[in-house]
Short mmCIF file of C-alpha atoms in Angstrom, two decimals:
data_model
loop_
_atom_site.label_atom_id
_atom_site.label_comp_id
_atom_site.label_asym_id
_atom_site.label_seq_id
_atom_site.Cartn_x
_atom_site.Cartn_y
_atom_site.Cartn_z
CA MET A 18 120.56 -7.40 25.93
CA SER A 19 117.04 -7.59 27.40
CA PHE A 20 113.85 -8.51 25.61
CA LEU A 21 110.59 -6.80 26.51
CA LEU A 22 107.96 -9.53 26.26
CA THR A 23 105.04 -7.77 27.93
CA ASN A 24 104.23 -4.40 29.42
CA LEU A 25 102.48 -5.87 32.46
CA ALA A 26 103.31 -4.28 35.80
CA LEU A 27 104.53 -6.53 38.60
CA ARG A 28 102.32 -6.72 41.67
CA PRO A 29 104.15 -5.13 44.64
CA ASN A 30 102.78 -7.58 47.25
CA PRO A 31 100.09 -10.25 47.60
CA GLY A 32 97.91 -7.94 49.72
CA ALA A 33 96.58 -8.54 53.20
CA ALA A 34 93.54 -6.28 53.67
CA PHE A 35 90.09 -7.83 53.82
CA PHE A 36 86.57 -6.68 54.63
CA ILE A 37 85.78 -7.58 58.26
CA ARG A 38 82.72 -5.37 58.63
CA ASN A 39 79.38 -6.16 57.07
CA ILE A 40 78.40 -4.90 53.63
CA HIS A 41 74.95 -3.35 53.36
CA HIS A 42 72.88 -4.14 50.27
CA TYR A 43 70.35 -1.66 48.87
CA GLU A 44 68.01 -1.91 45.89
CA VAL A 45 67.52 1.13 43.67
CA TYR A 46 64.39 1.73 41.62
CA PHE A 47 64.36 4.23 38.74
CA SER A 48 61.04 5.60 37.51
CA ALA A 49 62.52 5.69 33.99
CA GLY A 50 61.67 1.99 33.66
CA TYR A 51 63.42 0.28 30.75
CA ALA A 52 65.56 3.30 29.95
CA PRO A 53 68.93 2.94 28.16
CA GLN A 54 71.87 2.17 30.40
CA ALA A 55 73.38 5.56 29.59
CA VAL A 56 70.30 7.23 31.12
CA ILE A 57 70.50 5.10 34.28
CA GLN A 58 74.23 5.81 34.67
CA LYS A 59 73.69 9.54 34.11
CA ALA A 60 70.81 9.61 36.62
CA TRP A 61 72.89 7.88 39.29
CA LYS A 62 75.88 10.13 38.65
CA THR A 63 73.65 13.21 38.93
CA PHE A 64 72.21 11.84 42.17
CA GLU A 65 75.69 11.28 43.62
CA ASP A 66 76.68 14.86 42.79
CA SER A 67 73.49 16.38 44.29
CA SER A 68 71.30 14.72 46.93
CA GLY A 69 73.69 11.80 47.33
CA LYS A 70 76.39 13.96 48.91
CA ASP A 71 74.30 14.50 52.03
CA LEU A 72 73.11 10.90 52.06
CA PHE A 73 76.43 9.13 51.55
CA GLY A 74 78.78 11.57 53.28
CA ASN A 75 82.23 9.98 53.37
CA THR A 76 80.85 6.51 52.79
CA LYS A 77 81.96 4.82 49.58
CA VAL A 78 79.12 3.15 47.71
CA VAL A 79 79.22 0.93 44.64
CA PHE A 80 76.45 0.89 42.01
CA ASP A 81 76.40 -2.13 39.71
CA GLY A 82 74.79 -0.18 36.85
CA ARG A 83 71.38 -1.86 37.17
CA LYS A 84 69.59 -1.77 40.53
CA ASN A 85 71.99 -2.83 43.29
CA VAL A 86 74.03 -0.59 45.59
CA PHE A 87 76.54 -1.80 48.19
CA SER A 88 77.90 0.23 51.09
CA LEU A 89 80.35 -0.39 53.94
CA LYS A 90 78.16 1.66 56.29
CA GLN A 91 74.44 1.73 56.82
CA LEU A 92 72.84 4.67 55.04
CA PRO A 93 70.61 6.97 57.10
CA ILE A 94 67.36 6.15 55.25
CA ASN A 95 64.20 4.18 55.83
CA ASN A 96 61.34 3.14 53.59
CA ASN A 97 59.81 6.62 53.68
CA ASP A 98 62.96 8.73 53.36
CA GLY A 99 64.62 6.86 50.50
CA LYS A 100 62.86 8.78 47.72
CA PHE A 101 64.76 11.32 45.64
CA PHE A 102 64.35 13.17 42.35
CA VAL A 103 66.97 13.99 39.74
CA TYR A 104 66.60 16.21 36.70
CA LEU A 105 68.35 15.47 33.41
CA GLU A 106 68.58 18.01 30.61
CA GLY A 107 69.31 16.50 27.20
CA LYS A 108 70.44 19.80 25.66
CA ASP A 109 72.91 20.47 28.45
CA THR A 110 74.45 17.02 28.25
CA GLY A 111 74.47 16.84 24.45
CA ASN A 112 72.75 13.45 24.59
CA SER A 113 69.32 13.33 22.98
CA CYS A 114 68.42 10.03 24.65
CA LEU A 115 68.19 11.89 27.97
CA ARG A 116 65.41 14.25 26.87
CA PRO A 117 62.44 11.91 27.44
CA TYR A 118 63.71 11.34 31.01
CA ASN A 119 64.03 14.89 32.34
CA ARG A 120 62.63 14.03 35.78
CA ILE A 121 63.47 10.65 37.33
CA ARG A 122 62.41 9.40 40.73
CA ILE A 123 64.91 7.23 42.61
CA ASN A 124 63.79 4.93 45.43
CA ILE A 125 66.44 3.34 47.64
CA THR A 126 65.40 0.43 49.85
CA LYS A 127 67.58 -1.70 52.08
CA VAL A 128 67.55 -5.38 51.19
CA GLY A 129 69.92 -6.92 53.72
CA GLU A 130 73.46 -7.30 55.02
CA PHE A 131 76.25 -9.69 54.15
CA ASP A 132 78.56 -11.01 56.86
CA MET A 133 82.08 -10.80 55.46
CA GLU A 134 83.56 -12.41 58.58
CA GLN A 135 81.60 -15.54 57.75
CA LEU A 136 83.27 -15.57 54.35
CA GLN A 137 86.68 -15.30 56.01
CA ARG A 138 85.89 -18.31 58.21
CA PHE A 139 84.83 -20.27 55.13
CA LEU A 140 88.10 -19.39 53.36
CA ASN A 141 90.05 -20.51 56.44
CA LYS A 142 88.21 -23.88 56.41
CA GLU A 143 86.54 -23.07 59.71
CA SER A 144 82.94 -23.30 58.44
CA ALA A 145 80.94 -24.71 55.56
CA SER A 146 79.83 -22.81 52.49
CA THR A 147 76.57 -20.92 52.95
CA PRO A 148 74.42 -18.73 50.68
CA ASN A 149 75.88 -15.73 52.53
CA CYS A 150 79.40 -16.80 51.48
CA LEU A 151 78.41 -17.16 47.84
CA SER A 152 76.69 -13.77 47.89
CA ALA A 153 79.76 -12.19 49.52
CA ILE A 154 81.97 -13.54 46.71
CA MET A 155 79.51 -12.11 44.17
CA ILE A 156 79.81 -8.71 45.90
CA MET A 157 83.60 -8.92 45.70
CA ASP A 158 83.24 -9.57 41.99
CA ILE A 159 81.08 -6.43 41.59
CA LEU A 160 83.55 -4.35 43.61
CA ILE A 161 86.42 -5.47 41.37
CA ARG A 162 84.49 -4.46 38.23
CA HIS A 163 83.31 -1.09 39.54
CA HIS A 164 86.12 1.21 38.36
CA PRO A 165 86.83 -0.66 35.08
CA PHE A 166 83.10 -0.36 34.28
CA ILE A 167 83.42 3.44 34.53
CA ASP A 168 86.84 3.96 32.91
CA TYR A 169 86.84 1.41 30.05
CA ILE A 170 84.64 0.27 27.18
CA ASN A 171 82.36 -2.54 28.33
CA VAL A 172 81.92 -5.30 25.75
CA GLY A 173 80.05 -8.38 26.94
CA GLY A 174 81.45 -8.24 30.47
CA SER A 175 85.00 -7.51 29.29
CA PHE A 176 86.72 -4.14 29.46
CA CYS A 177 88.67 -2.67 26.55
CA ALA A 178 90.93 0.39 26.50
CA PRO A 179 90.41 2.78 23.55
CA ASN A 180 94.17 3.11 23.02
CA GLY A 181 94.75 -0.65 22.76
CA MET A 182 93.50 -0.96 19.19
CA ASP A 183 94.79 -2.99 16.24
CA GLN A 184 93.29 -2.12 12.85
CA LEU A 185 91.94 -4.94 10.67
CA SER A 186 90.95 -5.03 7.03
CA ASN A 187 87.43 -4.02 5.93
CA GLY A 188 87.09 -1.33 8.59
CA PRO A 189 86.79 -3.04 12.02
CA ALA A 190 89.43 -2.99 14.72
CA VAL A 191 90.41 -5.35 17.53
CA PHE A 192 90.56 -3.86 21.02
CA GLN A 193 92.75 -5.57 23.59
CA GLY A 194 90.88 -6.03 26.85
CA PHE A 195 90.61 -7.93 30.09
CA ARG A 196 87.95 -9.61 32.22
CA PRO A 197 88.42 -9.39 36.02
CA SER A 198 86.63 -11.70 38.41
CA ALA A 199 86.86 -12.80 42.05
CA ARG A 200 88.11 -16.31 42.81
CA SER A 201 88.18 -17.83 46.28
CA ILE A 202 91.14 -19.94 47.41
CA VAL A 203 92.28 -21.15 50.81
CA GLY A 204 92.58 -18.19 53.15
CA LYS A 205 91.95 -15.39 50.64
CA VAL A 206 90.04 -14.07 47.64
CA MET A 207 92.15 -13.57 44.51
CA THR A 208 91.48 -11.39 41.49
CA ASP A 209 91.55 -13.45 38.31
CA ILE A 210 92.26 -11.36 35.20
CA ASP A 211 91.75 -13.00 31.81
CA GLY A 212 93.09 -11.27 28.73
CA ASN A 213 90.90 -11.18 25.63
CA CYS A 214 90.06 -9.06 22.63
CA ALA A 215 86.86 -7.73 21.11
CA PRO A 216 86.19 -6.67 17.50
CA LEU A 217 84.58 -3.24 17.26
CA ARG A 218 83.91 -0.92 14.36
CA ASN A 219 85.53 2.50 14.38
CA PRO A 220 83.08 5.42 14.48
CA GLY A 221 82.66 7.56 11.37
CA THR A 222 80.24 8.46 8.61
CA LEU A 223 78.80 5.73 6.43
CA PRO A 224 80.71 6.86 3.30
CA GLU A 225 83.97 6.61 5.28
CA ILE A 226 83.07 3.13 6.53
CA ILE A 227 82.07 1.99 3.02
CA THR A 228 85.36 3.27 1.63
CA LYS A 229 87.32 1.21 4.17
CA ILE A 230 85.23 -1.93 3.64
CA LEU A 231 85.66 -1.86 -0.17
CA GLY A 232 89.34 -0.87 0.05
CA LEU A 233 88.93 2.38 -1.90
CA ARG A 234 90.93 5.58 -1.67
CA SER A 235 87.86 7.79 -1.98
CA ILE A 236 84.10 7.39 -2.11
CA ASP A 237 84.17 9.20 -5.48
CA GLU A 238 85.43 6.00 -7.10
CA LEU A 239 81.86 4.68 -6.82
CA ARG A 240 80.22 7.55 -8.72
CA HIS A 241 80.17 5.48 -11.92
CA GLY A 242 78.10 2.81 -10.17
CA MET A 243 78.39 -0.10 -7.75
CA SER A 244 78.43 -3.74 -8.68
CA GLN A 245 75.91 -6.10 -7.16
CA ARG A 246 78.80 -7.98 -5.57
CA ASP A 247 79.90 -4.87 -3.65
CA ILE A 248 76.33 -4.16 -2.52
CA ASN A 249 75.94 -7.73 -1.22
CA LYS A 250 79.29 -7.47 0.57
CA LEU A 251 78.25 -4.23 2.26
CA GLY A 252 74.92 -5.73 3.25
CA LYS A 253 76.56 -8.66 5.05
CA ILE A 254 79.11 -6.52 6.89
CA LEU A 255 76.79 -3.64 7.86
CA LYS A 256 73.88 -5.79 8.97
CA ALA A 257 72.92 -5.15 12.64
CA VAL A 258 75.34 -2.20 12.90
CA ARG A 259 73.95 0.66 15.00
CA ILE A 260 73.86 4.08 13.34
CA GLN A 261 72.83 7.59 14.33
CA VAL A 262 71.24 10.23 12.09
CA VAL A 263 73.07 13.51 12.73
CA ASP A 264 72.07 15.89 9.95
CA ARG A 265 68.31 16.50 9.80
CA SER A 266 67.08 17.43 13.31
CA GLU A 267 68.13 17.92 16.91
CA ASN A 268 66.58 14.58 17.86
CA ARG A 269 69.35 12.29 16.66
CA LEU A 270 67.65 9.04 15.80
CA LYS A 271 69.53 5.86 16.73
CA CYS A 272 68.66 2.68 14.91
CA ARG A 273 70.06 -0.61 13.63
CA ILE A 274 70.70 -1.54 10.00
CA VAL A 275 68.52 -4.39 8.70
CA LYS A 276 69.60 -4.55 5.07
CA LEU A 277 70.63 -2.51 2.01
CA THR A 278 68.56 -1.81 -1.07
CA PRO A 279 69.64 -3.85 -4.13
CA CYS A 280 70.27 -0.68 -6.17
CA SER A 281 71.43 2.90 -5.68
CA ALA A 282 69.19 5.71 -4.41
CA ALA A 283 69.20 7.35 -7.87
CA ARG A 284 67.52 4.28 -9.40
CA ILE A 285 64.74 3.92 -6.82
CA MET A 286 61.36 5.01 -8.18
CA TYR A 287 57.93 5.24 -6.58
CA TYR A 288 54.35 6.25 -7.44
CA ASP A 289 52.61 9.13 -5.70
CA LYS A 290 48.92 9.28 -4.82
CA ALA A 291 48.05 10.54 -8.30
CA GLY A 292 49.81 7.57 -9.90
CA ASN A 293 52.75 9.56 -11.24
CA ARG A 294 56.12 7.82 -11.31
CA LYS A 295 58.79 9.84 -9.49
CA SER A 296 62.34 9.33 -8.31
CA LEU A 297 63.49 9.13 -4.72
CA VAL A 298 66.16 11.79 -5.36
CA ASP A 299 63.50 14.34 -6.42
CA PHE A 300 61.37 13.49 -3.39
CA PHE A 301 64.30 14.11 -1.05
CA TYR A 302 64.98 17.49 -2.64
CA ARG A 303 61.35 18.61 -2.42
CA ARG A 304 60.95 17.37 1.15
CA TYR A 305 64.20 18.66 2.69
CA ASN A 306 65.38 21.19 0.07
CA ARG A 307 68.71 19.39 -0.19
CA ARG A 308 70.41 17.37 -2.88
CA LEU A 309 71.60 13.88 -2.07
CA ALA A 310 75.35 13.98 -1.59
CA TYR A 311 75.78 10.32 -2.59
CA PRO A 312 72.90 9.25 -4.88
CA PHE A 313 75.10 6.48 -6.28
CA LEU A 314 75.09 4.62 -2.92
CA PRO A 315 72.32 2.22 -1.89
CA CYS A 316 69.84 3.12 0.82
CA ILE A 317 69.86 1.40 4.17
CA SER A 318 66.78 -0.20 5.68
CA VAL A 319 66.17 0.11 9.42
CA GLU A 320 63.32 -1.18 11.58
CA LYS A 321 60.53 1.02 10.18
CA SER A 322 61.91 3.26 7.42
CA TYR A 323 64.69 3.87 4.91
CA LEU A 324 67.67 6.15 5.44
CA PHE A 325 69.98 7.42 2.77
CA SER A 326 73.61 6.32 2.87
CA HIS A 327 75.11 9.60 3.95
CA GLY A 328 74.37 9.50 7.69
CA GLY A 329 76.77 9.01 10.57
CA LEU A 330 77.77 5.70 12.11
#
């Protein structure tokens, strides 16, 4: 009888290949400035599929997701030729964050070269450690992370697979992941893989998340009112959670929860310019011609405004 302890695959051999040629380092500038990482990744992917095909040819390049590109061969560009334009269409991609960055200029400038043979001599104890050796090990670390960065969920430098999930109480889930890194030993560079886990919250609408947090079978159980204890519990768990408004316009606003109101939306009152006391539920109906689906839930406070607790998470 055999016992299956792990599902890790055995390595077929220790490996013998190593980079003998130099690695060329290029710096990439995006005119989008401090754009979200999704925009930068989409712009680089669009560049690879368009103008980058003629530039790179059969050469494999690695982009670290920020501003560094590494190549085994020298790219046929100079300071004047390394300017390209890519066009992103938010409606075509389904991502509203791309719309402000329809036209992005990409500048590619060569920074230097790294001598990988010098690293091999250092590993063989034939020379001392130099800044070039340390930079070469850093490049190896980036090369190891390249494909996991594309194929897995990146959480604080670790990579998690969507199918490796264990559900916890109160809504969140633990994703099993790993953290690869390059480690130099005598004669070779090894890949060190550390196993870890990261808690993440499953996507869904806010009513669904609230139902899981409070351990209810349905959100309708709260129609008779919420206790202050439940509101405080939700406020602590949902604080700093990122949400996205998906129901009122094409521009899907993304924001972060700051706090919850101490009472339900049906009990929130305000005074208009004429001094008349009105309810928030009536204001929502007059403004958007829609009834609140969950007036018994508290409102959520974001950076600059309030959102009603029926949006998407």
